[in-house]
């Protein structure tokens, strides 16, 4: 079977392509399918026109047109995606996100009966009202278009896959009771197994290389606008022995830097930009505790965090907030510590416990690592997605 994935944006620094699409695609490739990921790299222009093969998956970046921006750029890229998908003549097209460039390509393809019949849509975030549409500072016309786009795409797609239970419920609402909605939470990339094993074998040497001679707490991932990392700032402020390593990109970085400066802990924070995944794995394995605080919002209830998945695969004991899919991934005091959303005091207490109780922390980390592969590894679940691809409405 030939399967084409349409990405919403570049391979990095955002995580939908690397943390959701690639592990799915690689698992399908291991089962003998031909999988191609088509990418509109407007947020990473250096990859314009580039192509590569990773884990048996062909990745192709569209060519960014010169001198175009905004709506004209998005429409140009959407036409490239739709045209290339049609040229490849796949058995199935799987479009990721109901808004943005890939969803616009779905709209263009919908005029072709064959492509419309085989198109599947993936929903991995609360995009519309009550979610990212309210958080991101889009112009009013842009917001109206995205609101229409999400509603149209979730209704028009033959079938919809979702990353979280909340998104399944939200998608059913848009589809007015129509079926064909399936839950497929994120799972780790098989390539991580070898990366983690290498890092674990040299953990002490890595800590020495990084200059980590005290307890290290790590956060790795995108920092969006209206993030919840102020909870972590307040927790770390009360733990003076800790070095906080932040590996991040995103529009929320300036506000996070300001929060850290105002808290007076800037000398206890080590900043890193986005880095290749094998280097990220080394730092995750070498760290003592991984963290990710949430508040109880629509966005966070709908989220299926790639960060949490990476933390688990790297065997890190972690403190995360008790919201949404975190409850599905982690079992409190068995594979992680879940704290009340937005509660900095509880977050600090849980973090201090893991830093103090080393044997307990190690058990949690190992249990998390075993659980992510046993329950969420794609090789165990890919047959269900494969069955969905061979079915026709």
Short mmCIF file of C-alpha atoms in Angstrom, two decimals:
data_model
loop_
_atom_site.label_atom_id
_atom_site.label_comp_id
_atom_site.label_asym_id
_atom_site.label_seq_id
_atom_site.Cartn_x
_atom_site.Cartn_y
_atom_site.Cartn_z
CA UNK A 1 0.00 0.00 0.00
CA UNK A 2 1.21 3.54 -0.77
CA UNK A 3 0.26 6.07 1.91
CA UNK A 4 0.87 9.81 1.64
CA UNK A 5 0.93 12.02 4.73
CA UNK A 6 0.34 15.77 4.38
CA UNK A 7 2.09 17.72 7.12
CA UNK A 8 0.81 21.04 8.51
CA UNK A 9 4.26 22.66 8.81
CA UNK A 10 8.00 21.87 8.90
CA UNK A 11 9.60 18.78 10.42
CA UNK A 12 10.94 20.92 13.29
CA UNK A 13 10.84 22.74 15.66
CA UNK A 14 7.14 21.96 16.23
CA UNK A 15 6.43 18.36 17.08
CA UNK A 16 3.46 17.16 15.01
CA UNK A 17 5.64 15.79 12.20
CA UNK A 18 8.48 14.36 14.30
CA UNK A 19 6.48 13.16 17.33
CA UNK A 20 3.21 12.06 15.73
CA UNK A 21 3.54 11.53 11.98
CA UNK A 22 7.02 9.99 11.71
CA UNK A 23 6.56 7.23 14.32
CA UNK A 24 3.30 6.19 12.60
CA UNK A 25 4.90 6.30 9.16
CA UNK A 26 8.01 4.38 10.25
CA UNK A 27 5.91 1.62 11.81
CA UNK A 28 3.99 1.29 8.53
CA UNK A 29 7.24 1.18 6.56
CA UNK A 30 8.47 -1.68 8.76
CA UNK A 31 5.35 -3.58 7.72
CA UNK A 32 6.29 -3.19 4.06
CA UNK A 33 4.18 -0.18 3.08
CA UNK A 34 5.46 2.73 1.03
CA UNK A 35 4.99 5.96 3.00
CA UNK A 36 5.71 9.52 1.84
CA UNK A 37 5.46 12.62 4.05
CA UNK A 38 4.91 15.90 2.16
CA UNK A 39 5.89 19.02 4.11
CA UNK A 40 5.19 22.76 3.60
CA UNK A 41 8.28 24.21 5.36
CA UNK A 42 7.16 27.82 5.70
CA UNK A 43 8.40 27.86 9.31
CA UNK A 44 11.80 26.36 8.42
CA UNK A 45 12.81 27.89 5.05
CA UNK A 46 16.24 26.21 5.08
CA UNK A 47 14.55 22.92 4.22
CA UNK A 48 12.75 24.26 1.16
CA UNK A 49 12.89 21.65 -1.60
CA UNK A 50 14.92 19.18 0.44
CA UNK A 51 14.16 15.46 0.54
CA UNK A 52 15.48 12.61 2.65
CA UNK A 53 14.68 9.09 3.77
CA UNK A 54 14.30 8.33 7.48
CA UNK A 55 13.46 4.87 8.84
CA UNK A 56 12.23 3.83 5.42
CA UNK A 57 9.95 6.87 5.03
CA UNK A 58 10.39 9.30 2.14
CA UNK A 59 10.22 12.93 3.33
CA UNK A 60 9.73 15.66 0.72
CA UNK A 61 9.67 19.40 1.43
CA UNK A 62 7.75 21.65 -0.90
CA UNK A 63 9.57 24.58 -2.54
CA UNK A 64 8.95 27.96 -0.93
CA UNK A 65 8.10 30.57 -3.59
CA UNK A 66 10.15 33.74 -3.51
CA UNK A 67 8.52 36.98 -2.46
CA UNK A 68 5.29 35.46 -1.16
CA UNK A 69 3.99 35.54 2.40
CA UNK A 70 0.79 35.22 4.39
CA UNK A 71 -2.28 33.82 2.64
CA UNK A 72 -0.61 33.77 -0.80
CA UNK A 73 2.25 31.66 0.53
CA UNK A 74 -0.08 29.21 2.28
CA UNK A 75 -2.26 28.80 -0.81
CA UNK A 76 0.78 28.26 -3.03
CA UNK A 77 2.10 25.55 -0.69
CA UNK A 78 -1.34 23.94 -0.42
CA UNK A 79 -1.51 23.68 -4.19
CA UNK A 80 1.93 22.05 -4.22
CA UNK A 81 0.85 19.53 -1.58
CA UNK A 82 -2.36 18.67 -3.42
CA UNK A 83 -0.63 18.40 -6.80
CA UNK A 84 2.20 16.25 -5.47
CA UNK A 85 -0.20 13.98 -3.62
CA UNK A 86 -2.21 13.51 -6.79
CA UNK A 87 0.94 12.88 -8.82
CA UNK A 88 2.02 10.11 -6.43
CA UNK A 89 -1.34 8.34 -6.85
CA UNK A 90 -1.41 6.87 -3.34
CA UNK A 91 -3.94 4.42 -2.01
CA UNK A 92 -4.61 6.68 0.99
CA UNK A 93 -3.96 10.32 1.86
CA UNK A 94 -3.76 11.14 5.57
CA UNK A 95 -3.98 14.90 6.27
CA UNK A 96 -2.70 16.18 9.61
CA UNK A 97 -4.56 19.01 11.36
CA UNK A 98 -7.97 20.41 10.34
CA UNK A 99 -6.52 23.93 9.97
CA UNK A 100 -3.57 25.38 8.09
CA UNK A 101 -1.82 24.46 4.86
CA UNK A 102 -2.49 20.72 4.83
CA UNK A 103 -6.21 21.25 5.51
CA UNK A 104 -6.28 23.77 2.66
CA UNK A 105 -4.74 21.09 0.44
CA UNK A 106 -7.51 18.73 1.58
CA UNK A 107 -10.07 21.30 0.43
CA UNK A 108 -8.36 21.47 -2.98
CA UNK A 109 -8.25 17.69 -3.25
CA UNK A 110 -11.87 17.37 -2.21
CA UNK A 111 -12.86 18.41 -5.71
CA UNK A 112 -11.38 15.11 -6.92
CA UNK A 113 -13.79 12.26 -6.11
CA UNK A 114 -11.05 9.65 -5.78
CA UNK A 115 -8.88 11.69 -3.42
CA UNK A 116 -11.89 12.74 -1.37
CA UNK A 117 -12.97 9.12 -0.94
CA UNK A 118 -9.55 8.07 0.35
CA UNK A 119 -8.68 11.13 2.45
CA UNK A 120 -8.37 10.72 6.22
CA UNK A 121 -7.94 13.67 8.59
CA UNK A 122 -5.95 13.73 11.83
CA UNK A 123 -6.93 15.98 14.74
CA UNK A 124 -4.22 16.44 17.39
CA UNK A 125 -5.07 19.79 19.05
CA UNK A 126 -8.03 21.93 20.10
CA UNK A 127 -7.58 24.38 17.24
CA UNK A 128 -10.76 26.46 17.19
CA UNK A 129 -12.75 28.60 19.61
CA UNK A 130 -11.91 27.83 23.20
CA UNK A 131 -8.47 26.62 22.13
CA UNK A 132 -5.54 27.88 20.08
CA UNK A 133 -7.74 30.24 18.08
CA UNK A 134 -8.28 32.26 21.26
CA UNK A 135 -4.64 32.09 22.39
CA UNK A 136 -2.72 32.98 19.22
CA UNK A 137 -2.87 36.62 18.05
CA UNK A 138 -4.22 35.97 14.56
CA UNK A 139 -5.86 38.84 12.63
CA UNK A 140 -9.70 38.73 12.79
CA UNK A 141 -10.04 37.58 9.17
CA UNK A 142 -7.54 34.80 9.78
CA UNK A 143 -9.49 33.63 12.83
CA UNK A 144 -12.75 33.55 10.88
CA UNK A 145 -11.11 31.51 8.14
CA UNK A 146 -9.58 29.04 10.60
CA UNK A 147 -12.90 28.63 12.37
CA UNK A 148 -14.57 27.81 9.06
CA UNK A 149 -11.67 25.57 8.00
CA UNK A 150 -11.77 23.43 11.16
CA UNK A 151 -15.55 23.00 10.92
CA UNK A 152 -15.43 22.13 7.21
CA UNK A 153 -12.49 19.71 7.45
CA UNK A 154 -13.83 17.75 10.43
CA UNK A 155 -17.15 17.33 8.64
CA UNK A 156 -15.83 16.65 5.14
CA UNK A 157 -13.19 14.02 5.86
CA UNK A 158 -14.25 10.44 5.26
CA UNK A 159 -12.64 9.36 8.53
CA UNK A 160 -10.93 11.20 11.37
CA UNK A 161 -8.14 10.01 13.67
CA UNK A 162 -7.64 11.82 17.00
CA UNK A 163 -4.75 12.04 19.44
CA UNK A 164 -6.87 12.30 22.60
CA UNK A 165 -10.24 11.27 24.02
CA UNK A 166 -11.31 14.92 24.32
CA UNK A 167 -10.64 15.44 20.62
CA UNK A 168 -12.72 12.36 19.77
CA UNK A 169 -15.63 13.91 21.64
CA UNK A 170 -15.09 17.32 20.02
CA UNK A 171 -14.84 15.77 16.55
CA UNK A 172 -18.10 13.87 17.03
CA UNK A 173 -19.72 17.20 17.89
CA UNK A 174 -18.65 18.68 14.56
CA UNK A 175 -19.69 15.57 12.64
CA UNK A 176 -23.17 15.64 14.17
CA UNK A 177 -23.18 12.01 15.24
CA UNK A 178 -21.57 10.57 12.15
CA UNK A 179 -19.16 7.74 12.97
CA UNK A 180 -15.71 7.07 11.58
CA UNK A 181 -13.78 8.77 14.41
CA UNK A 182 -10.89 6.83 15.95
CA UNK A 183 -8.57 7.36 18.91
CA UNK A 184 -4.84 6.94 18.17
CA UNK A 185 -2.70 8.50 20.93
CA UNK A 186 0.92 9.35 20.23
CA UNK A 187 3.61 6.73 20.62
CA UNK A 188 7.43 6.81 20.67
CA UNK A 189 9.64 6.51 17.63
CA UNK A 190 11.25 3.06 17.43
CA UNK A 191 14.57 4.73 16.64
CA UNK A 192 14.63 6.06 20.21
CA UNK A 193 15.32 2.61 21.63
CA UNK A 194 18.88 2.55 20.29
CA UNK A 195 19.44 6.23 21.08
CA UNK A 196 18.33 5.77 24.69
CA UNK A 197 20.40 2.59 25.16
CA UNK A 198 23.56 4.38 23.98
CA UNK A 199 22.90 7.34 26.26
CA UNK A 200 22.16 5.13 29.28
CA UNK A 201 25.44 3.29 28.80
CA UNK A 202 27.38 6.54 29.14
CA UNK A 203 25.15 8.52 31.50
CA UNK A 204 27.92 9.45 33.98
CA UNK A 205 30.23 10.56 31.16
CA UNK A 206 27.44 12.67 29.63
CA UNK A 207 26.80 14.44 32.93
CA UNK A 208 30.49 15.22 33.21
CA UNK A 209 30.56 16.43 29.61
CA UNK A 210 27.61 18.75 30.27
CA UNK A 211 29.14 20.00 33.51
CA UNK A 212 26.21 18.79 35.60
CA UNK A 213 27.50 18.37 39.13
CA UNK A 214 24.20 18.93 40.95
CA UNK A 215 20.57 17.78 40.62
CA UNK A 216 19.23 18.55 37.14
CA UNK A 217 15.59 19.19 36.31
CA UNK A 218 14.80 19.31 32.59
CA UNK A 219 12.06 20.72 30.37
CA UNK A 220 12.28 20.03 26.65
CA UNK A 221 9.86 21.16 23.97
CA UNK A 222 7.98 24.04 22.42
CA UNK A 223 7.04 27.02 24.61
CA UNK A 224 3.83 28.49 23.18
CA UNK A 225 2.15 31.75 24.02
CA UNK A 226 0.19 31.55 27.30
CA UNK A 227 2.29 28.62 28.51
CA UNK A 228 2.04 27.29 32.07
CA UNK A 229 5.73 27.24 32.94
CA UNK A 230 5.26 29.91 35.59
CA UNK A 231 4.22 26.95 37.77
CA UNK A 232 7.65 25.41 37.26
CA UNK A 233 9.37 28.77 37.84
CA UNK A 234 7.75 29.09 41.25
CA UNK A 235 8.60 25.49 42.12
CA UNK A 236 12.26 25.70 41.08
CA UNK A 237 12.69 29.01 42.89
CA UNK A 238 12.19 27.17 46.19
CA UNK A 239 14.74 24.46 45.34
CA UNK A 240 18.07 26.32 45.35
CA UNK A 241 20.18 23.19 44.84
CA UNK A 242 18.65 22.52 41.40
CA UNK A 243 19.94 23.32 37.92
CA UNK A 244 17.03 23.77 35.50
CA UNK A 245 17.88 22.83 31.90
CA UNK A 246 15.47 24.24 29.32
CA UNK A 247 15.67 22.99 25.72
CA UNK A 248 13.04 24.94 23.86
CA UNK A 249 11.83 27.08 21.02
CA UNK A 250 8.55 28.91 20.57
CA UNK A 251 6.73 32.23 20.78
CA UNK A 252 6.47 31.99 24.57
CA UNK A 253 10.22 32.00 25.22
CA UNK A 254 10.48 35.78 25.85
CA UNK A 255 7.85 35.65 28.58
CA UNK A 256 9.48 32.59 30.16
CA UNK A 257 12.86 34.34 30.22
CA UNK A 258 11.23 37.35 31.85
CA UNK A 259 9.56 35.17 34.49
CA UNK A 260 12.86 33.49 35.32
CA UNK A 261 14.67 36.81 35.58
CA UNK A 262 11.98 38.26 37.85
CA UNK A 263 12.15 35.15 40.06
CA UNK A 264 15.89 35.67 40.50
CA UNK A 265 16.87 32.19 39.34
CA UNK A 266 18.57 33.06 36.06
CA UNK A 267 21.91 31.79 37.33
CA UNK A 268 20.36 28.36 37.93
CA UNK A 269 18.91 27.95 34.44
CA UNK A 270 20.79 26.57 31.41
CA UNK A 271 19.20 27.50 28.09
CA UNK A 272 19.41 25.49 24.88
CA UNK A 273 17.75 26.05 21.53
CA UNK A 274 16.10 23.26 19.55
CA UNK A 275 18.60 20.45 18.97
CA UNK A 276 18.75 17.19 16.98
CA UNK A 277 16.80 14.40 18.62
CA UNK A 278 19.79 12.21 19.47
CA UNK A 279 21.34 15.11 21.39
CA UNK A 280 18.04 15.76 23.14
CA UNK A 281 17.87 12.11 24.19
CA UNK A 282 21.35 12.36 25.72
CA UNK A 283 20.29 15.27 27.91
CA UNK A 284 17.01 13.68 28.90
CA UNK A 285 18.74 10.46 29.95
CA UNK A 286 21.42 12.40 31.84
CA UNK A 287 18.92 14.58 33.75
CA UNK A 288 17.48 13.62 37.15
CA UNK A 289 13.83 14.66 36.78
CA UNK A 290 11.68 15.83 33.86
CA UNK A 291 8.80 18.28 34.29
CA UNK A 292 5.78 19.59 32.43
CA UNK A 293 3.15 21.67 34.30
CA UNK A 294 -0.36 22.26 32.93
CA UNK A 295 -3.39 24.23 33.88
CA UNK A 296 -6.84 22.74 33.29
CA UNK A 297 -7.72 24.25 29.91
CA UNK A 298 -9.35 22.98 26.72
CA UNK A 299 -5.94 22.97 25.02
CA UNK A 300 -4.33 20.90 27.76
CA UNK A 301 -7.25 18.50 28.14
CA UNK A 302 -7.04 17.81 24.40
CA UNK A 303 -3.24 17.57 24.28
CA UNK A 304 -1.36 14.30 23.74
CA UNK A 305 2.09 15.45 24.74
CA UNK A 306 5.15 14.43 22.79
CA UNK A 307 7.24 15.75 25.69
CA UNK A 308 5.73 13.27 28.14
CA UNK A 309 6.25 10.50 25.60
CA UNK A 310 9.94 11.39 25.20
CA UNK A 311 10.41 11.63 28.96
CA UNK A 312 8.94 8.17 29.40
CA UNK A 313 10.96 6.59 26.60
CA UNK A 314 14.13 8.01 28.18
CA UNK A 315 13.22 6.48 31.54
CA UNK A 316 12.91 9.77 33.37
CA UNK A 317 11.02 10.11 36.64
CA UNK A 318 8.70 13.03 36.04
CA UNK A 319 6.28 15.50 37.54
CA UNK A 320 3.39 16.47 35.28
CA UNK A 321 -0.07 17.87 35.86
CA UNK A 322 -3.12 15.65 36.23
CA UNK A 323 -4.89 16.77 33.06
CA UNK A 324 -6.18 15.04 29.93
CA UNK A 325 -4.06 12.33 28.31
CA UNK A 326 -1.39 12.56 31.02
CA UNK A 327 -3.78 10.35 33.01
CA UNK A 328 -3.73 7.77 30.24
CA UNK A 329 0.04 7.73 29.89
CA UNK A 330 1.05 7.82 33.57
CA UNK A 331 -0.14 6.04 36.70
CA UNK A 332 0.34 8.20 39.78
CA UNK A 333 3.16 6.96 42.03
CA UNK A 334 3.73 3.98 39.72
CA UNK A 335 5.17 5.56 36.56
CA UNK A 336 5.15 9.27 37.41
CA UNK A 337 3.82 11.89 39.80
CA UNK A 338 0.60 13.66 38.78
CA UNK A 339 -0.13 16.93 40.54
CA UNK A 340 -3.25 19.15 40.58
CA UNK A 341 -3.23 21.47 37.54
CA UNK A 342 -1.77 24.90 38.17
CA UNK A 343 -0.77 24.09 41.78
CA UNK A 344 2.83 25.30 42.16
CA UNK A 345 3.04 24.13 45.78
CA UNK A 346 2.07 20.58 44.95
CA UNK A 347 4.35 20.64 41.91
CA UNK A 348 7.30 21.76 44.08
CA UNK A 349 6.58 19.10 46.71
CA UNK A 350 6.45 16.33 44.09
CA UNK A 351 9.65 17.57 42.46
CA UNK A 352 11.43 17.74 45.83
CA UNK A 353 10.31 14.20 46.61
CA UNK A 354 11.82 12.79 43.44
CA UNK A 355 15.06 14.67 44.02
CA UNK A 356 15.20 13.35 47.60
CA UNK A 357 13.99 9.74 47.18
CA UNK A 358 16.41 8.41 44.59
CA UNK A 359 15.32 4.76 44.64
CA UNK A 360 11.66 5.74 44.32
CA UNK A 361 12.47 8.10 41.45
CA UNK A 362 14.43 5.40 39.65
CA UNK A 363 11.52 2.94 39.97
CA UNK A 364 9.12 5.49 38.51
CA UNK A 365 11.43 6.19 35.58
CA UNK A 366 11.89 2.52 34.73
CA UNK A 367 8.17 1.84 35.04
CA UNK A 368 7.42 4.78 32.73
CA UNK A 369 9.89 3.49 30.16
CA UNK A 370 8.38 0.01 30.21
CA UNK A 371 4.84 1.38 30.04
CA UNK A 372 5.38 3.64 27.02
CA UNK A 373 6.70 0.78 24.91
CA UNK A 374 4.27 -1.85 26.19
CA UNK A 375 1.11 0.26 25.93
CA UNK A 376 1.85 2.94 23.31
CA UNK A 377 4.59 1.59 21.03
CA UNK A 378 3.42 1.86 17.44
CA UNK A 379 4.54 -1.63 16.46
CA UNK A 380 1.91 -2.95 18.89
CA UNK A 381 -0.85 -0.66 17.57
CA UNK A 382 -0.09 -0.08 13.92
CA UNK A 383 -2.28 -2.95 12.70
CA UNK A 384 -5.38 -1.02 13.83
CA UNK A 385 -4.32 2.01 11.77
CA UNK A 386 -3.46 -0.25 8.86
CA UNK A 387 -7.00 -1.70 8.94
CA UNK A 388 -8.40 1.79 8.85
CA UNK A 389 -6.37 2.55 5.71
CA UNK A 390 -7.59 -0.50 3.81
CA UNK A 391 -11.24 0.29 4.52
CA UNK A 392 -13.22 2.51 2.17
CA UNK A 393 -16.36 4.45 3.09
#
